[in-house]
Coordinates of C-alpha atoms and ligand atoms in Angstrom, one line a residue:
M1 CA -24.7 -14.0 -10.6
N2 CA -22.1 -12.6 -13.5
P3 CA -21.2 -14.2 -16.3
P4 CA -18.8 -16.7 -16.3
I5 CA -15.1 -15.1 -16.7
P6 CA -12.9 -16.3 -19.6
L7 CA -9.9 -18.7 -19.0
H8 CA -7.2 -16.6 -21.0
P9 CA -4.5 -18.6 -21.0
R10 CA -2.8 -15.0 -19.4
H11 CA -5.4 -15.0 -16.7
L12 CA -4.0 -19.0 -15.2
F13 CA -2.2 -17.7 -12.3
P14 CA 0.5 -20.4 -10.8
K15 CA -1.9 -22.7 -8.2
D16 CA -0.1 -20.8 -5.3
F17 CA -0.1 -17.3 -6.7
V18 CA -2.2 -15.5 -3.7
F19 CA -5.4 -13.1 -4.2
G20 CA -6.5 -10.6 -2.0
V21 CA -7.6 -7.1 -0.9
A22 CA -6.5 -4.8 1.3
T23 CA -6.6 -1.7 3.2
S24 CA -5.2 0.5 6.3
A25 CA -5.6 0.7 10.2
F26 CA -6.6 5.1 9.6
Q27 CA -8.1 4.3 6.7
I28 CA -11.2 1.8 8.2
E29 CA -10.9 1.5 11.7
G30 CA -12.5 4.8 13.8
A31 CA -12.1 4.6 17.3
A32 CA -10.0 7.0 17.3
D33 CA -9.4 6.8 21.6
A34 CA -11.0 3.7 22.2
D35 CA -9.3 1.7 24.3
G36 CA -6.8 3.5 25.4
K37 CA -5.3 4.7 21.5
G38 CA -3.0 7.8 21.5
P39 CA -3.8 10.1 18.3
S40 CA -1.6 9.9 15.6
I41 CA 0.0 12.8 13.0
W42 CA -3.3 12.1 10.9
D43 CA -5.9 13.1 13.7
D44 CA -3.5 16.1 14.1
F45 CA -3.8 16.8 10.4
C46 CA -7.0 16.1 10.4
R47 CA -7.9 19.3 12.6
I48 CA -5.8 21.7 10.5
P49 CA -8.8 23.5 7.7
G50 CA -8.8 23.0 4.8
A51 CA -6.2 20.5 5.1
I52 CA -8.9 17.4 4.1
A53 CA -11.7 17.3 1.7
N54 CA -14.9 18.8 2.7
G55 CA -12.8 18.7 6.5
D56 CA -13.2 15.2 6.5
D57 CA -11.7 12.6 9.4
G58 CA -11.0 9.5 10.5
R59 CA -12.7 9.6 13.4
T60 CA -15.5 6.7 12.4
A61 CA -14.5 6.1 9.0
C62 CA -15.5 2.8 8.7
D63 CA -16.0 1.9 12.2
H64 CA -14.2 -1.4 11.6
Y65 CA -13.0 -1.6 14.7
H66 CA -16.2 -2.2 16.1
R67 CA -17.2 -3.8 13.1
W68 CA -14.5 -6.2 12.0
Q69 CA -16.9 -9.9 12.9
E70 CA -19.2 -8.7 9.8
D71 CA -16.0 -7.3 7.2
L72 CA -13.8 -10.5 8.0
D73 CA -17.2 -12.6 6.7
I74 CA -17.5 -10.5 4.3
L75 CA -13.8 -11.0 2.8
A76 CA -14.7 -15.1 3.1
S77 CA -17.8 -14.5 1.3
L78 CA -15.6 -13.0 -1.5
G79 CA -13.3 -16.4 -1.4
V80 CA -10.0 -13.8 -1.3
D81 CA -6.8 -16.2 -0.2
A82 CA -5.2 -12.8 2.3
Y83 CA -6.3 -10.1 3.7
R84 CA -4.0 -7.2 3.6
F85 CA -4.4 -4.7 6.8
S86 CA -2.1 -2.4 9.6
V87 CA -1.7 -2.1 12.4
S88 CA -2.2 1.7 13.9
W89 CA 1.3 2.2 16.2
P90 CA -0.4 4.4 18.5
R91 CA -3.2 2.2 19.4
V92 CA -0.2 -0.4 19.7
Q93 CA 2.0 2.1 21.5
P94 CA -0.1 5.3 22.3
L95 CA 2.8 7.9 23.0
G96 CA 5.2 5.9 19.7
Q97 CA 7.9 4.7 23.2
G98 CA 7.7 3.1 26.8
A99 CA 4.2 1.4 27.6
F100 CA 2.6 -1.0 25.1
N101 CA -1.2 -0.7 25.3
D102 CA -2.9 -4.4 25.6
A103 CA -6.1 -3.6 24.4
G104 CA -4.7 -2.0 20.4
L105 CA -2.6 -5.6 20.4
A106 CA -5.2 -7.5 21.6
F107 CA -8.1 -6.1 18.5
Y108 CA -4.9 -7.4 16.0
E109 CA -4.5 -10.3 17.7
R110 CA -8.8 -10.9 17.3
L111 CA -8.9 -9.7 14.0
V112 CA -5.6 -12.3 13.0
D113 CA -7.8 -14.8 15.1
G114 CA -10.7 -14.3 12.8
L115 CA -8.5 -14.6 9.6
L116 CA -7.5 -18.0 10.1
E117 CA -10.6 -19.5 11.2
R118 CA -11.4 -18.2 7.9
G119 CA -9.3 -19.7 5.9
I120 CA -7.4 -15.9 4.8
Q121 CA -3.7 -15.7 5.0
P122 CA -3.1 -12.0 7.2
Y123 CA -0.9 -9.9 5.6
I124 CA 0.0 -7.3 8.2
T125 CA 2.3 -3.4 7.6
L126 CA 3.5 -2.4 10.3
N127 CA 3.4 1.9 9.1
H128 CA 1.1 3.3 6.8
W129 CA 1.5 6.3 7.5
D130 CA -0.3 7.0 11.2
L131 CA 3.2 8.0 13.3
P132 CA 1.9 8.4 16.7
A133 CA 1.2 12.4 17.5
A134 CA 3.5 12.1 20.3
L135 CA 7.0 11.2 18.2
Q136 CA 6.6 14.7 15.5
P137 CA 7.0 17.1 18.1
Q138 CA 10.3 15.7 18.7
G139 CA 10.8 15.5 14.8
G140 CA 9.4 12.4 14.1
W141 CA 10.6 10.5 10.8
A142 CA 13.3 13.9 10.0
S143 CA 14.6 12.4 13.7
R144 CA 17.4 9.6 14.0
D145 CA 15.5 8.6 17.5
T146 CA 12.1 7.7 15.6
V147 CA 14.2 4.8 14.4
Q148 CA 14.8 2.8 16.6
R149 CA 11.3 3.2 18.7
F150 CA 10.2 2.1 15.2
V151 CA 12.5 -0.7 15.3
E152 CA 11.0 -1.5 19.6
Y153 CA 7.5 -1.5 18.1
A154 CA 8.1 -3.7 15.0
C155 CA 9.9 -6.4 17.7
H156 CA 6.7 -5.8 20.2
V157 CA 4.2 -6.2 17.5
G158 CA 6.2 -9.4 15.9
Q159 CA 6.3 -11.5 19.3
R160 CA 2.8 -11.5 19.2
L161 CA 1.7 -11.8 15.8
G162 CA 5.0 -13.0 13.7
D163 CA 3.6 -16.6 14.8
R164 CA 0.4 -16.6 12.6
V165 CA 0.9 -13.8 9.9
A166 CA 1.9 -14.9 6.6
A167 CA 4.1 -11.9 6.1
I168 CA 5.1 -8.3 7.4
T169 CA 5.3 -5.4 6.0
T170 CA 7.6 -2.9 7.5
H171 CA 6.6 0.5 5.8
N172 CA 4.2 1.3 2.9
E173 CA 4.9 3.2 0.5
P174 CA 7.7 5.8 2.3
W175 CA 7.6 8.6 -1.2
V176 CA 4.4 8.6 -0.4
M177 CA 5.2 9.9 3.6
S178 CA 8.5 11.3 2.3
V179 CA 7.5 13.4 -0.7
L180 CA 3.5 14.3 0.3
G181 CA 4.0 15.0 4.0
H182 CA 7.5 16.4 4.2
E183 CA 8.2 18.1 0.7
T184 CA 4.8 19.3 -1.1
G185 CA 3.1 19.0 2.6
V186 CA -0.5 17.5 1.5
F187 CA -0.5 14.7 3.7
A188 CA 0.6 15.0 7.3
P189 CA 2.7 16.3 9.0
G190 CA 2.2 18.9 6.5
I191 CA 5.9 19.7 5.9
R192 CA 6.9 22.0 3.1
H193 CA 11.1 21.1 3.0
R194 CA 13.3 19.3 0.8
G195 CA 15.5 17.8 3.0
T196 CA 14.0 17.2 5.3
A197 CA 11.8 15.2 3.1
T198 CA 14.9 13.3 1.6
Q199 CA 16.1 12.8 6.0
V200 CA 12.6 11.3 6.1
A201 CA 12.8 9.0 3.6
H202 CA 16.3 7.9 4.5
H203 CA 15.0 7.0 8.4
L204 CA 12.2 5.2 7.3
L205 CA 15.2 2.6 5.1
L206 CA 16.7 2.5 7.7
S207 CA 14.5 1.9 10.2
H208 CA 13.2 -1.0 7.4
G209 CA 16.4 -2.8 7.3
L210 CA 17.3 -2.7 11.0
A211 CA 13.2 -4.2 11.4
L212 CA 14.2 -6.7 9.6
Q213 CA 17.7 -7.7 11.9
A214 CA 15.9 -7.1 14.9
L215 CA 12.7 -9.1 14.0
R216 CA 14.8 -12.1 12.1
A217 CA 16.9 -11.8 15.3
Q218 CA 14.0 -13.0 17.5
G219 CA 13.3 -15.7 15.8
C220 CA 10.1 -13.7 13.8
R221 CA 9.1 -16.5 10.8
S222 CA 6.8 -14.2 9.0
R223 CA 8.5 -13.1 5.3
L224 CA 9.7 -9.5 5.8
G225 CA 9.6 -6.3 3.2
I226 CA 8.7 -3.4 2.2
V227 CA 5.7 -1.6 0.2
L228 CA 6.8 0.3 -2.6
N229 CA 4.6 2.9 -5.0
L230 CA 6.4 2.8 -8.0
S231 CA 5.4 3.6 -11.6
P232 CA 7.3 3.8 -15.0
I233 CA 7.9 7.0 -16.1
G234 CA 8.6 8.1 -19.2
P235 CA 9.2 11.8 -21.4
A236 CA 6.2 13.7 -22.2
T237 CA 8.1 14.5 -25.4
S238 CA 11.6 12.8 -27.3
S239 CA 13.2 16.5 -26.0
P240 CA 16.5 16.0 -24.3
E241 CA 14.9 18.6 -21.7
D242 CA 12.0 16.1 -21.6
R243 CA 14.2 13.0 -21.5
A244 CA 16.4 14.7 -18.3
A245 CA 13.3 15.5 -16.5
A246 CA 12.1 12.1 -16.6
T247 CA 15.2 10.4 -15.8
L248 CA 15.4 12.3 -12.7
E249 CA 11.9 12.0 -11.9
D250 CA 12.4 8.0 -12.0
G251 CA 15.4 8.4 -10.0
R252 CA 14.0 10.5 -7.2
S253 CA 10.8 7.8 -7.3
V254 CA 11.7 4.8 -8.1
R255 CA 15.9 4.5 -7.9
W256 CA 16.2 6.7 -5.0
Y257 CA 14.4 4.1 -2.8
M258 CA 15.1 0.3 -5.5
D259 CA 19.1 1.3 -5.1
P260 CA 19.6 1.3 -1.7
L261 CA 17.1 -1.4 -1.2
F262 CA 19.2 -3.5 -3.7
K263 CA 23.0 -2.2 -4.5
G264 CA 23.0 -0.7 -0.9
Q265 CA 24.0 2.3 -2.2
Y266 CA 22.1 6.0 -3.7
P267 CA 21.8 6.6 -7.2
D268 CA 24.6 9.4 -8.2
D269 CA 22.3 11.4 -11.1
V270 CA 19.4 12.2 -8.0
W271 CA 22.6 12.6 -4.9
Q272 CA 23.9 15.8 -7.2
H273 CA 20.6 17.0 -7.9
L274 CA 19.7 17.5 -4.1
G275 CA 22.2 19.0 -3.7
G276 CA 22.6 20.6 0.0
D277 CA 19.4 18.7 0.8
V278 CA 20.7 14.9 0.5
P279 CA 20.4 13.1 3.8
V280 CA 23.1 12.6 6.5
V281 CA 23.7 8.5 6.5
H282 CA 25.6 7.1 8.6
D283 CA 28.5 4.2 8.0
G284 CA 26.7 1.1 8.4
D285 CA 23.1 2.9 6.9
L286 CA 23.2 1.6 3.4
A287 CA 24.5 -2.0 4.5
A288 CA 21.6 -2.0 7.1
I289 CA 19.2 -1.1 4.9
A290 CA 20.3 -3.8 1.9
T291 CA 19.4 -6.2 4.2
P292 CA 17.9 -9.0 2.1
M293 CA 13.7 -9.3 1.8
D294 CA 11.6 -12.1 1.6
F295 CA 9.3 -10.3 -0.8
L296 CA 8.5 -6.5 -2.7
G297 CA 5.4 -5.3 -2.2
I298 CA 4.6 -2.5 -5.3
N299 CA 1.1 -0.4 -5.1
Y300 CA 0.9 0.6 -9.1
Y301 CA -2.1 3.2 -9.9
T302 CA -0.7 4.9 -13.1
R303 CA 2.1 5.9 -15.2
G304 CA 3.9 9.1 -14.9
V305 CA 4.3 11.0 -18.3
I306 CA 7.4 13.8 -17.2
S307 CA 7.8 17.6 -19.5
A308 CA 10.4 19.6 -18.2
D309 CA 8.4 22.6 -18.4
G310 CA 5.3 21.6 -16.8
S311 CA 2.9 21.3 -19.7
W312 CA 2.4 17.7 -19.5
D313 CA -1.5 17.7 -19.1
V314 CA -3.0 14.7 -18.9
R315 CA -6.4 15.6 -19.3
N316 CA -4.7 15.7 -22.8
S317 CA -3.9 11.8 -22.9
G318 CA -7.2 11.0 -24.4
K319 CA -7.1 7.9 -22.4
R320 CA -9.7 7.4 -19.4
L321 CA -9.5 9.0 -16.1
T322 CA -9.6 7.8 -12.4
D323 CA -12.1 10.0 -10.5
M324 CA -8.6 10.4 -8.7
G325 CA -7.2 12.2 -12.2
W326 CA -5.2 9.3 -12.9
E327 CA -4.6 7.2 -16.3
V328 CA -6.2 4.0 -17.0
H329 CA -3.0 3.0 -18.6
P330 CA -2.3 -1.2 -17.0
E331 CA 0.6 -1.7 -20.0
G332 CA 2.3 0.3 -17.5
L333 CA 2.3 -2.4 -14.7
T334 CA 4.0 -4.7 -17.1
E335 CA 6.7 -1.9 -18.6
L336 CA 7.3 -1.4 -15.0
L337 CA 7.3 -5.0 -13.6
T338 CA 9.6 -6.1 -16.2
R339 CA 11.7 -3.2 -16.1
L340 CA 12.3 -3.7 -12.2
H341 CA 12.5 -7.0 -13.4
R342 CA 15.6 -6.3 -15.8
D343 CA 17.7 -3.4 -14.0
W344 CA 17.8 -5.3 -9.7
Q345 CA 17.9 -8.7 -8.4
L346 CA 14.2 -9.7 -6.8
P347 CA 12.7 -11.7 -4.1
P348 CA 9.4 -12.6 -5.2
L349 CA 6.7 -9.6 -6.2
Y350 CA 3.4 -9.0 -4.5
I351 CA 1.2 -6.5 -5.9
K352 CA 0.2 -5.0 -2.8
E353 CA -2.5 -2.3 -4.6
N354 CA -4.4 -2.1 -7.2
G355 CA -7.6 -0.6 -7.8
A356 CA -9.7 2.7 -8.8
A357 CA -11.9 5.2 -7.2
F358 CA -14.9 6.0 -9.7
Q359 CA -18.3 7.7 -8.6
D360 CA -20.2 4.7 -8.3
H361 CA -24.3 4.6 -8.0
F362 CA -25.9 2.7 -5.4
Q363 CA -29.5 1.8 -7.5
D364 CA -32.3 -0.7 -6.1
G365 CA -29.7 -2.4 -3.4
A366 CA -26.8 -2.3 -6.2
V367 CA -23.4 -0.8 -7.2
N368 CA -22.7 -1.7 -10.9
D369 CA -19.3 -0.4 -10.7
A370 CA -18.3 -1.3 -14.5
E371 CA -15.4 1.2 -15.0
R372 CA -13.6 -0.7 -11.4
T373 CA -14.7 -4.8 -12.2
D374 CA -13.0 -3.5 -15.9
Y375 CA -9.7 -2.1 -14.4
I376 CA -9.5 -5.1 -12.4
A377 CA -9.3 -7.0 -14.5
R378 CA -7.0 -5.6 -17.0
H379 CA -4.6 -4.7 -14.2
I380 CA -4.7 -8.6 -13.7
A381 CA -4.0 -9.6 -17.3
A382 CA -1.5 -7.1 -17.1
V383 CA 0.0 -9.1 -13.9
G384 CA -0.4 -12.5 -15.8
D385 CA 1.3 -10.8 -18.9
A386 CA 4.6 -10.1 -16.4
L387 CA 4.3 -12.8 -14.8
A388 CA 4.6 -14.6 -19.0
Q389 CA 7.9 -12.9 -19.3
G390 CA 9.0 -14.4 -16.0
V391 CA 8.4 -11.4 -13.5
P392 CA 8.9 -13.7 -10.0
L393 CA 5.6 -12.5 -9.0
A394 CA 3.7 -13.8 -6.0
G395 CA 0.5 -12.4 -5.7
Y396 CA -2.0 -9.3 -6.4
M397 CA -4.1 -7.5 -3.8
V398 CA -6.9 -5.1 -4.9
W399 CA -6.7 -2.0 -3.3
S400 CA -9.8 -1.4 -1.4
L401 CA -11.7 -3.9 0.5
L402 CA -13.8 -1.3 1.6
D403 CA -14.5 2.2 0.5
N404 CA -12.4 4.2 3.1
F405 CA -11.4 7.5 4.1
E406 CA -8.9 8.5 1.1
W407 CA -6.4 11.1 3.1
A408 CA -6.6 14.6 1.4
S409 CA -9.7 13.7 -0.7
G410 CA -11.4 12.8 2.6
Y411 CA -14.5 10.0 1.8
A412 CA -15.4 11.5 -1.5
K413 CA -13.0 9.0 -3.9
R414 CA -14.4 6.0 -3.5
F415 CA -11.7 2.4 -4.0
G416 CA -13.7 0.1 -2.4
I417 CA -15.1 -2.7 -4.0
V418 CA -17.4 -3.4 -1.4
H419 CA -20.1 0.4 -1.0
V420 CA -19.8 1.9 2.4
D421 CA -23.5 4.0 3.8
Y422 CA -21.4 6.4 5.9
A423 CA -24.6 7.2 7.9
T424 CA -25.5 3.6 8.4
Q425 CA -22.4 1.7 7.8
R426 CA -23.7 -0.6 5.7
R427 CA -21.6 -2.2 3.2
T428 CA -22.3 -3.6 -0.3
P429 CA -20.5 -5.6 -2.3
K430 CA -20.5 -4.0 -5.5
Q431 CA -20.1 -5.3 -9.1
S432 CA -16.3 -5.4 -9.1
A433 CA -16.7 -7.3 -5.2
L434 CA -18.6 -10.4 -7.9
W435 CA -16.4 -10.5 -10.6
Y436 CA -13.0 -10.8 -8.3
R437 CA -14.9 -13.4 -6.4
D438 CA -16.3 -15.2 -9.2
F439 CA -12.7 -14.8 -10.8
V440 CA -11.0 -16.5 -8.0
L441 CA -13.2 -19.2 -7.8
A442 CA -12.7 -19.8 -11.4
Q443 CA -8.8 -19.6 -10.6
R444 CA -9.5 -22.4 -8.0
A445 CA -11.7 -24.3 -10.3
A446 CA -8.9 -24.5 -13.2
R447 CA -4.9 -24.5 -11.0
P448 CA -4.3 -28.6 -11.2
L449 CA -4.4 -30.4 -7.7
P450 CA -0.9 -31.0 -6.3
Q451 CA -1.4 -34.3 -7.3
E452 CA -2.7 -33.7 -10.6
A453 CA 0.6 -31.3 -11.2
S454 CA 3.5 -34.1 -9.9
A455 CA 1.8 -36.7 -12.4
Ligands
IFM1 O1 -5.7 4.9 -0.2 C1 -4.0 4.6 -1.1 C2 -3.3 4.3 0.0 O2 -3.6 4.7 1.5 C3 -2.1 4.2 -0.2 N1 -1.8 3.4 -1.8 C4 -2.5 4.6 -3.0 C5 -4.2 4.0 -2.2 C6 -4.8 5.4 -3.0 O3 -4.6 6.7 -3.0

């Protein structure tokens, strides 16, 4: 038994506040071509020599496609309210257009029903980066056609699952797909062209807005929204150069997404900066992008510090770094959330991902991941601080349930609160999982029952 969780007032969350954990399809499912699944751009990218650490790929991953019942039992043992996972588009529609694959959809129906049977709310994401590979030769997300393909796919999944899932997220982290996938090229599909990247971001946002409209038109009852990866961005020094560089980076990574989604416009300063690399925007696109959402999801891991000459080195920050080299900075989450609340009219917010990779040590059948436990506890407290300042927060989810395929880092980086032995596929809850379980239980015990609250 872990030591009891101290219930400091900032740790007391409203009774309907949702605590969950998250994963994504490509990172855990494996079964890369089972039951009619088509390849995704990540299957192709993994075959490029040097693209992924250690030459790893997603063919087996955590074999969750075959072990989903065991994984749902683990979830149930943790007592969480919600589980966020993604639907693999090429599993459901192998070519990204045309015929749908019933066997693929049946897998997600089993998963959703299995969660509901265990009293866990399903939160699904439609696009967590695994675009059907067949769409890439036609331009992938850089092509406006993909927008319509995505809307069709969203409607199909909405018809099959929309009556049973608590929430549908259109896209996970459009910045990552745009910039890492199409500007720096370190993620699939490995393109390096800034103008392509901005067009991709525009098409992702447009397809998000049009999918929301189409899902609502067909009577979908789930709450609908998008998930952005956001950080507070600050200058390394107070020099005018560093401040200007930080403002631009905030524009590219935060305002480039928040402004069109909540104000129906791209930020002027970034538009001017991009020059010839701005996206082609058709009449009506911005109004579609600003279609009201039922929630906004935020993924937070660390802050951003910017110096104009690139001299800022996170290793000199004096802060603890995770295995990804990311600074542990929980205060940044409170700073980010209060800023978002101040600058935009927000729907309910969910932290849809937060967690840390550390080198874990499996010893005597257990993983004592004190650093991850501390990271999660401090970030939950930071969410509590933002709530206390009036930010409309509705939920928090740990990334990730399982150790999994960490994209270009392969399996070397472990984010799970449950350890996966990839040789045997044995799962072992780490100390962080047990802490989270006890924390969620303590929350439940401390939350007033509805009749007590209204008495
Ligand atoms: O593993 C990823 C996830 O797929 C998206 N958000 C960040 C995580 C950690 O890098």
